[in-house]
Amino acid sequence: DARVTQTPRHKVTEMGQEVTMRCQPILGHNTVFWYRQTMMQGLELLAYFRNRAPLDDSGMPKDRFSAEMPDATLATLKIQPSEPRDSAVYFCASGLYPGTSVNTGELFFGEGSRLTVL
Amino acid sequence: EDKVVQSPLSLVVHEGDTVTLNCSYEVTNFRSLLWYKQEKKAPTFLFMLTSSGIEKKSGRLSSILDKKELFSILNITATQTGDSAVYLCAQKAAGNKLTFGGGTRVLVKP
């Protein structure tokens, strides 16, 4: 059963600490997205990769956030230093572009990483 | 900037009722509109709509797109408690990039 895997599922840290979240996209998918979800803002796109190349990271605070894809099976989102306002659920999603199915628009989401910064 | 607005923000119904959820969008590179259901964890895919006026159905759920008026609706008939969730609408632009609306929280009471 192919699925997107995210770690950690939960993370509690103190302000100023570095946080790294990891994502394993579905094998064969060539697009990877990082979203952040909060009650106030809903789902916000942070970064978007296609074939491991970053295409859009305009939604990401550049001074403290960074996103990378070291290889096709791993995407990382790093926050350094973390702040209380970064507390949210971070979702990774993967998809196939352009794809061959009629559902090429479908993104498959991981279970999310719930981050709490104290 | 692409924008997706959903209404209502939330609603409470009783089992057996029918609900209609609304999604309007403003896009510059529209490709399709997607609906997702989010319970406690990850959003799960419901529908993708590309053409106007063609209804998509899956069991008690159905959805339709109006590209002229820039909106979509999601209908749930004969609601059940398991339909309680946040329903998310997303507009897909070039390259699979999805812009999500704020969601509609549906609570179905027994």
Short mmCIF file of C-alpha atoms in Angstrom, two decimals:
data_model
loop_
_atom_site.label_atom_id
_atom_site.label_comp_id
_atom_site.label_asym_id
_atom_site.label_seq_id
_atom_site.Cartn_x
_atom_site.Cartn_y
_atom_site.Cartn_z
CA ASP A 1 0.00 0.00 0.00
CA ALA A 2 1.92 3.02 -1.30
CA ARG A 3 1.82 6.07 0.94
CA VAL A 4 3.73 9.17 1.88
CA THR A 5 5.68 8.71 5.11
CA GLN A 6 6.54 11.60 7.41
CA THR A 7 8.69 11.73 10.50
CA PRO A 8 8.46 12.70 13.27
CA ARG A 9 4.70 12.48 13.84
CA HIS A 10 4.97 14.78 16.83
CA LYS A 11 7.69 17.15 17.96
CA VAL A 12 7.81 19.42 20.97
CA THR A 13 10.78 21.72 21.17
CA GLU A 14 11.88 24.95 22.71
CA MET A 15 12.18 28.25 20.94
CA GLY A 16 15.53 28.62 19.21
CA GLN A 17 16.06 24.93 18.59
CA GLU A 18 16.54 23.43 15.16
CA VAL A 19 13.76 21.23 13.83
CA THR A 20 14.05 18.86 10.87
CA MET A 21 11.07 17.12 9.37
CA ARG A 22 11.44 14.33 6.84
CA CYS A 23 9.25 12.97 4.10
CA GLN A 24 9.45 9.88 1.94
CA PRO A 25 7.26 10.41 -1.12
CA ILE A 26 5.50 7.59 -2.91
CA LEU A 27 7.95 5.69 -5.08
CA GLY A 28 7.82 6.99 -8.62
CA HIS A 29 6.23 10.33 -7.78
CA ASN A 30 8.21 13.27 -9.10
CA THR A 31 6.51 16.19 -7.35
CA VAL A 32 6.76 16.89 -3.64
CA PHE A 33 4.99 19.61 -1.70
CA TRP A 34 5.36 20.91 1.84
CA TYR A 35 2.23 22.45 3.36
CA ARG A 36 1.67 23.98 6.77
CA GLN A 37 -1.74 23.84 8.40
CA THR A 38 -2.97 26.04 11.24
CA MET A 39 -6.43 26.88 12.47
CA MET A 40 -6.01 30.49 11.42
CA GLN A 41 -4.40 30.10 8.00
CA GLY A 42 -5.58 26.71 6.80
CA LEU A 43 -3.29 24.84 4.40
CA GLU A 44 -0.47 27.04 3.14
CA LEU A 45 2.00 25.96 0.51
CA LEU A 46 5.58 26.33 1.72
CA ALA A 47 7.65 24.66 -0.99
CA TYR A 48 7.27 22.63 -4.14
CA PHE A 49 9.75 20.33 -5.88
CA ARG A 50 9.61 18.65 -9.23
CA ASN A 51 12.22 16.06 -10.13
CA ARG A 52 14.04 17.14 -6.95
CA ALA A 53 14.45 20.72 -8.18
CA PRO A 54 12.80 23.48 -6.12
CA LEU A 55 10.20 25.24 -8.25
CA ASP A 56 8.43 27.44 -5.76
CA ASP A 57 9.32 28.30 -2.20
CA SER A 58 7.70 31.71 -2.13
CA GLY A 59 5.48 30.70 0.79
CA MET A 60 8.41 29.88 3.02
CA PRO A 61 10.08 32.32 5.44
CA LYS A 62 13.56 32.29 3.93
CA ASP A 63 15.42 33.48 6.98
CA ARG A 64 14.63 30.42 9.05
CA PHE A 65 13.13 27.75 6.80
CA SER A 66 14.88 25.60 4.24
CA ALA A 67 13.65 22.71 2.12
CA GLU A 68 15.72 20.20 0.22
CA MET A 69 15.49 16.91 -1.64
CA PRO A 70 18.83 15.13 -1.19
CA ASP A 71 17.50 12.28 -3.32
CA ALA A 72 14.27 11.11 -4.88
CA THR A 73 13.21 9.21 -1.77
CA LEU A 74 13.74 11.95 0.79
CA ALA A 75 12.52 15.51 1.24
CA THR A 76 13.44 17.58 4.28
CA LEU A 77 12.07 20.73 5.83
CA LYS A 78 14.27 22.45 8.36
CA ILE A 79 13.49 25.32 10.72
CA GLN A 80 16.40 27.07 12.39
CA PRO A 81 15.85 28.74 14.79
CA SER A 82 12.30 27.68 15.58
CA GLU A 83 9.76 30.11 17.04
CA PRO A 84 6.41 29.59 18.79
CA ARG A 85 4.56 30.91 15.72
CA ASP A 86 5.94 27.94 13.77
CA SER A 87 3.69 25.62 15.77
CA ALA A 88 1.50 23.86 13.23
CA VAL A 89 0.97 20.58 11.42
CA TYR A 90 3.36 20.21 8.51
CA PHE A 91 2.17 18.02 5.67
CA CYS A 92 4.19 16.54 2.88
CA ALA A 93 2.39 15.49 -0.29
CA SER A 94 3.58 13.83 -3.45
CA GLY A 95 2.18 13.41 -6.92
CA LEU A 96 2.98 12.54 -10.48
CA TYR A 97 3.42 15.21 -13.12
CA PRO A 98 2.29 15.17 -15.82
CA GLY A 99 1.13 11.62 -15.27
CA THR A 100 -0.96 9.32 -17.38
CA SER A 101 -4.07 8.92 -15.25
CA VAL A 102 -7.11 11.16 -15.32
CA ASN A 103 -6.37 11.88 -11.71
CA THR A 104 -3.04 13.52 -12.37
CA GLY A 105 -4.08 16.36 -10.11
CA GLU A 106 -4.34 14.15 -7.11
CA LEU A 107 -1.82 14.71 -4.37
CA PHE A 108 -1.24 12.06 -1.76
CA PHE A 109 -0.69 13.46 1.69
CA GLY A 110 1.34 12.09 4.53
CA GLU A 111 -0.05 11.92 8.06
CA GLY A 112 1.66 15.17 8.99
CA SER A 113 4.21 16.24 11.58
CA ARG A 114 2.68 18.14 14.48
CA LEU A 115 5.19 20.70 15.73
CA THR A 116 4.87 22.56 19.00
CA VAL A 117 7.45 25.22 19.79
CA LEU A 118 7.39 26.38 23.40
CA GLU B 1 -2.55 35.85 -6.56
CA ASP B 2 -4.70 32.72 -6.74
CA LYS B 3 -7.46 32.64 -4.20
CA VAL B 4 -9.94 29.98 -3.14
CA VAL B 5 -12.86 30.80 -0.84
CA GLN B 6 -15.14 28.25 0.73
CA SER B 7 -18.50 28.68 2.39
CA PRO B 8 -19.98 28.15 4.82
CA LEU B 9 -17.14 27.99 7.34
CA SER B 10 -18.98 25.33 9.25
CA LEU B 11 -22.35 23.67 9.53
CA VAL B 12 -24.15 21.22 11.73
CA VAL B 13 -26.73 18.84 10.31
CA HIS B 14 -28.53 15.68 11.37
CA GLU B 15 -28.13 12.27 9.83
CA GLY B 16 -30.11 11.98 6.65
CA ASP B 17 -29.86 15.66 5.75
CA THR B 18 -28.35 16.90 2.52
CA VAL B 19 -25.51 19.41 2.59
CA THR B 20 -24.15 21.66 -0.12
CA LEU B 21 -20.67 23.11 0.16
CA ASN B 22 -19.48 26.00 -1.95
CA CYS B 23 -16.11 26.87 -3.40
CA SER B 24 -15.26 29.93 -5.46
CA TYR B 25 -11.91 30.66 -6.99
CA GLU B 26 -9.88 33.31 -8.73
CA VAL B 27 -7.09 31.91 -10.81
CA THR B 28 -4.65 32.92 -13.44
CA ASN B 29 -3.59 29.49 -14.66
CA PHE B 30 -6.54 27.29 -13.83
CA ARG B 31 -6.19 23.63 -14.65
CA SER B 32 -8.72 21.89 -12.43
CA LEU B 33 -10.50 22.01 -9.11
CA LEU B 34 -10.14 19.34 -6.47
CA TRP B 35 -12.09 18.37 -3.38
CA TYR B 36 -10.49 16.70 -0.37
CA LYS B 37 -11.91 15.34 2.87
CA GLN B 38 -9.90 15.79 6.03
CA GLU B 39 -10.84 13.95 9.17
CA LYS B 40 -8.29 13.79 11.93
CA LYS B 41 -5.20 13.43 9.84
CA ALA B 42 -4.24 13.80 6.20
CA PRO B 43 -6.57 15.15 3.52
CA THR B 44 -7.86 12.40 1.27
CA PHE B 45 -8.82 12.93 -2.34
CA LEU B 46 -12.47 13.01 -3.37
CA PHE B 47 -12.85 14.53 -6.84
CA MET B 48 -11.02 16.36 -9.55
CA LEU B 49 -13.09 18.55 -11.86
CA THR B 50 -11.79 19.90 -15.13
CA SER B 51 -14.82 20.49 -17.32
CA SER B 52 -17.83 22.67 -16.66
CA GLY B 53 -21.21 21.13 -16.13
CA ILE B 54 -20.13 17.52 -15.80
CA GLU B 55 -21.15 16.06 -12.48
CA LYS B 56 -18.86 13.61 -10.76
CA LYS B 57 -20.39 11.16 -8.33
CA SER B 58 -19.05 8.79 -5.75
CA GLY B 59 -21.71 7.15 -3.65
CA ARG B 60 -23.57 9.86 -1.77
CA LEU B 61 -21.11 12.55 -2.78
CA SER B 62 -21.27 14.53 -5.99
CA SER B 63 -19.59 17.63 -7.32
CA ILE B 64 -19.85 19.96 -10.27
CA LEU B 65 -17.80 22.82 -11.67
CA ASP B 66 -18.88 26.07 -13.32
CA LYS B 67 -15.87 27.58 -15.07
CA LYS B 68 -17.81 30.59 -16.28
CA GLU B 69 -18.87 31.66 -12.81
CA LEU B 70 -15.71 30.27 -11.20
CA PHE B 71 -17.26 28.07 -8.57
CA SER B 72 -17.84 24.48 -7.60
CA ILE B 73 -20.23 22.75 -5.24
CA LEU B 74 -19.94 19.53 -3.32
CA ASN B 75 -23.15 17.78 -2.33
CA ILE B 76 -23.53 15.09 0.27
CA THR B 77 -26.90 13.36 0.40
CA ALA B 78 -28.30 11.20 3.20
CA THR B 79 -25.49 12.32 5.49
CA GLN B 80 -24.01 9.95 8.05
CA THR B 81 -21.93 10.64 11.13
CA GLY B 82 -18.91 9.35 9.22
CA ASP B 83 -19.25 12.32 6.88
CA SER B 84 -18.18 14.63 9.71
CA ALA B 85 -14.95 16.20 8.55
CA VAL B 86 -13.40 19.31 7.08
CA TYR B 87 -13.96 19.48 3.34
CA LEU B 88 -11.25 21.26 1.42
CA CYS B 89 -11.44 22.72 -2.03
CA ALA B 90 -8.25 23.35 -4.00
CA GLN B 91 -7.51 24.95 -7.30
CA LYS B 92 -4.81 23.30 -9.35
CA ALA B 93 -2.51 25.48 -11.42
CA ALA B 94 0.21 24.47 -13.83
CA GLY B 95 2.59 21.86 -12.48
CA ASN B 96 0.24 20.30 -9.92
CA LYS B 97 0.51 23.24 -7.53
CA LEU B 98 -2.61 23.30 -5.35
CA THR B 99 -3.99 26.37 -3.61
CA PHE B 100 -6.43 25.40 -0.86
CA GLY B 101 -9.44 27.18 0.52
CA GLY B 102 -9.97 27.49 4.24
CA GLY B 103 -12.27 24.50 4.37
CA THR B 104 -15.83 23.85 5.55
CA ARG B 105 -16.22 21.97 8.80
CA VAL B 106 -19.21 19.62 8.68
CA LEU B 107 -20.62 18.00 11.79
CA VAL B 108 -23.29 15.36 11.32
CA LYS B 109 -25.24 14.59 14.46
CA PRO B 110 -26.97 11.24 15.02
#
